[in-house]
PDB file of C-alpha atoms in Angstrom:
ATOM      1  CA  GLN M   1       0.114   0.215  -0.177  1.00  0.00           C
ATOM      2  CA  VAL M   2       1.735   3.545  -0.942  1.00  0.00           C
ATOM      3  CA  GLN M   3       1.864   6.048   1.910  1.00  0.00           C
ATOM      4  CA  LEU M   4       3.311   9.400   1.376  1.00  0.00           C
ATOM      5  CA  VAL M   5       3.840  11.392   5.143  1.00  0.00           C
ATOM      6  CA  GLU M   6       4.602  14.527   5.359  1.00  0.00           C
ATOM      7  CA  SER M   7       6.841  16.480   8.046  1.00  0.00           C
ATOM      8  CA  GLY M   8       8.599  19.777   9.021  1.00  0.00           C
ATOM      9  CA  GLY M   9       5.290  21.980   9.386  1.00  0.00           C
ATOM     10  CA  GLY M  10       5.447  24.620  12.170  1.00  0.00           C
ATOM     11  CA  SER M  11       4.958  27.720  13.437  1.00  0.00           C
ATOM     12  CA  VAL M  12       6.808  30.505  12.230  1.00  0.00           C
ATOM     13  CA  GLN M  13       6.894  34.532  12.228  1.00  0.00           C
ATOM     14  CA  ALA M  14       6.345  36.380   8.747  1.00  0.00           C
ATOM     15  CA  GLY M  15      10.163  36.475   6.834  1.00  0.00           C
ATOM     16  CA  GLY M  16      11.346  33.034   8.635  1.00  0.00           C
ATOM     17  CA  SER M  17      12.015  29.735   6.723  1.00  0.00           C
ATOM     18  CA  LEU M  18      10.762  26.220   7.328  1.00  0.00           C
ATOM     19  CA  ARG M  19      11.853  22.687   5.642  1.00  0.00           C
ATOM     20  CA  LEU M  20       8.565  20.231   4.310  1.00  0.00           C
ATOM     21  CA  SER M  21      10.098  16.737   3.717  1.00  0.00           C
ATOM     22  CA  CYS M  22       7.741  14.065   2.216  1.00  0.00           C
ATOM     23  CA  ALA M  23       8.252  10.132   2.079  1.00  0.00           C
ATOM     24  CA  ALA M  24       6.312   7.968   0.597  1.00  0.00           C
ATOM     25  CA  SER M  25       6.559   4.058   1.411  1.00  0.00           C
ATOM     26  CA  GLY M  26       5.242   1.179  -0.592  1.00  0.00           C
ATOM     27  CA  TYR M  27       6.050   2.448  -4.188  1.00  0.00           C
ATOM     28  CA  PRO M  28       7.736  -0.298  -6.385  1.00  0.00           C
ATOM     29  CA  TYR M  29       8.851   2.145  -8.628  1.00  0.00           C
ATOM     30  CA  ASP M  30      10.178   5.767  -8.948  1.00  0.00           C
ATOM     31  CA  SER M  31       7.446   8.309  -8.796  1.00  0.00           C
ATOM     32  CA  TYR M  32       8.088  10.506 -12.706  1.00  0.00           C
ATOM     33  CA  CYS M  33       6.147  13.500 -11.223  1.00  0.00           C
ATOM     34  CA  MET M  34       6.140  14.606  -7.460  1.00  0.00           C
ATOM     35  CA  GLY M  35       4.998  17.899  -6.397  1.00  0.00           C
ATOM     36  CA  TRP M  36       3.381  19.965  -3.447  1.00  0.00           C
ATOM     37  CA  PHE M  37      -0.170  21.764  -2.562  1.00  0.00           C
ATOM     38  CA  ARG M  38      -1.620  23.585   0.069  1.00  0.00           C
ATOM     39  CA  GLN M  39      -4.932  24.054   1.145  1.00  0.00           C
ATOM     40  CA  SER M  40      -6.653  26.255   3.832  1.00  0.00           C
ATOM     41  CA  PRO M  41      -9.845  25.744   4.930  1.00  0.00           C
ATOM     42  CA  GLY M  42     -12.918  26.916   2.683  1.00  0.00           C
ATOM     43  CA  LYS M  43     -10.524  27.664   0.276  1.00  0.00           C
ATOM     44  CA  GLU M  44      -9.360  25.479  -2.900  1.00  0.00           C
ATOM     45  CA  ARG M  45      -6.417  23.457  -3.564  1.00  0.00           C
ATOM     46  CA  GLU M  46      -3.585  25.577  -4.395  1.00  0.00           C
ATOM     47  CA  GLY M  47      -0.599  23.572  -6.405  1.00  0.00           C
ATOM     48  CA  LEU M  48       2.757  24.951  -5.398  1.00  0.00           C
ATOM     49  CA  ALA M  49       5.842  23.519  -7.346  1.00  0.00           C
ATOM     50  CA  THR M  50       6.012  20.082  -9.383  1.00  0.00           C
ATOM     51  CA  ILE M  51       9.312  18.135  -9.935  1.00  0.00           C
ATOM     52  CA  THR M  52      10.001  15.441 -12.399  1.00  0.00           C
ATOM     53  CA  SER M  53      12.399  12.339 -11.962  1.00  0.00           C
ATOM     54  CA  ASP M  54      15.012  13.938 -14.295  1.00  0.00           C
ATOM     55  CA  GLY M  55      15.003  17.046 -12.119  1.00  0.00           C
ATOM     56  CA  SER M  56      12.545  19.323 -14.344  1.00  0.00           C
ATOM     57  CA  THR M  57      10.650  21.775 -12.060  1.00  0.00           C
ATOM     58  CA  SER M  58       7.333  24.335 -12.416  1.00  0.00           C
ATOM     59  CA  TYR M  59       6.179  26.728  -9.741  1.00  0.00           C
ATOM     60  CA  ALA M  60       3.216  28.571  -9.113  1.00  0.00           C
ATOM     61  CA  ASP M  61       3.769  32.279  -9.282  1.00  0.00           C
ATOM     62  CA  SER M  62       2.865  32.892  -5.777  1.00  0.00           C
ATOM     63  CA  VAL M  63       5.719  31.070  -4.008  1.00  0.00           C
ATOM     64  CA  LYS M  64       8.434  31.397  -7.295  1.00  0.00           C
ATOM     65  CA  GLY M  65      11.655  32.805  -6.103  1.00  0.00           C
ATOM     66  CA  ARG M  66      10.432  31.881  -2.300  1.00  0.00           C
ATOM     67  CA  PHE M  67      10.171  28.076  -2.553  1.00  0.00           C
ATOM     68  CA  THR M  68      12.515  25.480  -3.903  1.00  0.00           C
ATOM     69  CA  ILE M  69      11.099  21.886  -4.430  1.00  0.00           C
ATOM     70  CA  SER M  70      14.161  19.460  -4.294  1.00  0.00           C
ATOM     71  CA  ARG M  71      14.219  15.163  -4.958  1.00  0.00           C
ATOM     72  CA  GLY M  72      16.299  13.296  -2.414  1.00  0.00           C
ATOM     73  CA  ASN M  73      18.749  10.440  -3.322  1.00  0.00           C
ATOM     74  CA  ALA M  74      16.676   8.036  -1.887  1.00  0.00           C
ATOM     75  CA  LYS M  75      13.822   7.090  -3.832  1.00  0.00           C
ATOM     76  CA  ASN M  76      10.445   9.119  -3.929  1.00  0.00           C
ATOM     77  CA  THR M  77      11.540  11.426  -0.951  1.00  0.00           C
ATOM     78  CA  LEU M  78      10.625  14.984  -1.332  1.00  0.00           C
ATOM     79  CA  SER M  79      11.431  18.338   0.125  1.00  0.00           C
ATOM     80  CA  LEU M  80      10.013  21.903  -0.115  1.00  0.00           C
ATOM     81  CA  GLN M  81      12.479  24.595   1.631  1.00  0.00           C
ATOM     82  CA  MET M  82      10.669  27.558   2.084  1.00  0.00           C
ATOM     83  CA  ASN M  83      12.015  30.682   2.291  1.00  0.00           C
ATOM     84  CA  SER M  84      10.587  34.835   3.259  1.00  0.00           C
ATOM     85  CA  LEU M  85       7.087  33.289   4.741  1.00  0.00           C
ATOM     86  CA  LYS M  86       4.214  35.203   4.475  1.00  0.00           C
ATOM     87  CA  PRO M  87       0.980  34.809   6.779  1.00  0.00           C
ATOM     88  CA  GLU M  88      -0.560  34.395   3.598  1.00  0.00           C
ATOM     89  CA  ASP M  89       1.396  31.108   3.475  1.00  0.00           C
ATOM     90  CA  THR M  90      -0.592  29.665   6.194  1.00  0.00           C
ATOM     91  CA  ALA M  91      -2.281  26.245   5.035  1.00  0.00           C
ATOM     92  CA  MET M  92      -2.400  22.427   5.477  1.00  0.00           C
ATOM     93  CA  TYR M  93       0.596  21.592   2.957  1.00  0.00           C
ATOM     94  CA  TYR M  94       0.478  18.008   0.966  1.00  0.00           C
ATOM     95  CA  CYS M  95       3.017  16.145  -1.147  1.00  0.00           C
ATOM     96  CA  SER M  96       1.400  14.311  -4.127  1.00  0.00           C
ATOM     97  CA  ALA M  97       3.152  11.293  -6.164  1.00  0.00           C
ATOM     98  CA  ASP M  98       1.811   9.728  -9.963  1.00  0.00           C
ATOM     99  CA  ARG M  99      -0.363   6.723  -9.459  1.00  0.00           C
ATOM    100  CA  ALA M 100       0.582   5.195 -12.565  1.00  0.00           C
ATOM    101  CA  VAL M 101       4.159   4.064 -13.770  1.00  0.00           C
ATOM    102  CA  ARG M 102       5.569   6.199 -16.436  1.00  0.00           C
ATOM    103  CA  ARG M 103       8.736   7.595 -17.561  1.00  0.00           C
ATOM    104  CA  GLY M 104       7.185  10.981 -19.018  1.00  0.00           C
ATOM    105  CA  GLY M 105       4.311  13.306 -19.782  1.00  0.00           C
ATOM    106  CA  SER M 106       2.343  15.782 -17.652  1.00  0.00           C
ATOM    107  CA  CYS M 107       3.716  17.187 -14.585  1.00  0.00           C
ATOM    108  CA  HIS M 108       2.176  20.988 -14.255  1.00  0.00           C
ATOM    109  CA  ILE M 109       0.849  22.498 -11.751  1.00  0.00           C
ATOM    110  CA  PRO M 110      -3.046  22.171 -11.854  1.00  0.00           C
ATOM    111  CA  TRP M 111      -1.912  18.027 -13.086  1.00  0.00           C
ATOM    112  CA  ILE M 112      -0.640  17.674  -9.119  1.00  0.00           C
ATOM    113  CA  LEU M 113      -3.875  18.472  -7.529  1.00  0.00           C
ATOM    114  CA  ASP M 114      -6.157  15.838  -9.025  1.00  0.00           C
ATOM    115  CA  ASP M 115      -6.828  12.451  -7.138  1.00  0.00           C
ATOM    116  CA  ARG M 116      -7.484  10.224  -9.850  1.00  0.00           C
ATOM    117  CA  TYR M 117      -3.881  10.476 -11.088  1.00  0.00           C
ATOM    118  CA  ASN M 118      -1.840  11.342  -7.679  1.00  0.00           C
ATOM    119  CA  TYR M 119      -1.306  10.099  -4.068  1.00  0.00           C
ATOM    120  CA  ARG M 120      -1.250  12.605  -1.277  1.00  0.00           C
ATOM    121  CA  GLY M 121      -0.744  12.305   1.878  1.00  0.00           C
ATOM    122  CA  GLN M 122      -2.304  13.633   5.290  1.00  0.00           C
ATOM    123  CA  GLY M 123      -0.807  17.088   5.376  1.00  0.00           C
ATOM    124  CA  THR M 124       1.542  19.529   7.533  1.00  0.00           C
ATOM    125  CA  GLN M 125       0.698  22.100   8.950  1.00  0.00           C
ATOM    126  CA  VAL M 126       2.486  25.524   8.671  1.00  0.00           C
ATOM    127  CA  THR M 127       1.620  28.573  10.702  1.00  0.00           C
ATOM    128  CA  VAL M 128       2.768  32.085   9.539  1.00  0.00           C
ATOM    129  CA  SER M 129       2.093  34.603  11.827  1.00  0.00           C
ATOM    130  CA  SER M 130       2.923  38.343  11.572  1.00  0.00           C
TER     131      SER M 130
END
């Protein structure tokens, strides 16, 4: 059974930094596309960043230049370095990974929001105070 576990969330003051991590277990393969998205109560999911297995990345405008996505050396591990945090970054943060085995194709921001094509974890809370 595939399981994604996020960690690293917490409370920080505006301007601070946090580093989120995600570890996927139960995967028989290396996920081609992984990503991060967030959601606040009463709001829609917001895709933040994606990365392919060959290192290609994409970012939402809201986090470009502040957040950096990366994959670890271990299979299906993922990180999100978040700098210059703002109160509007407060949300539950989730990582995502492919459901299907593939070697290429879509890995853009909207893709990772679709649960039909992606597993996701239970999330880690990030709270930024002003």
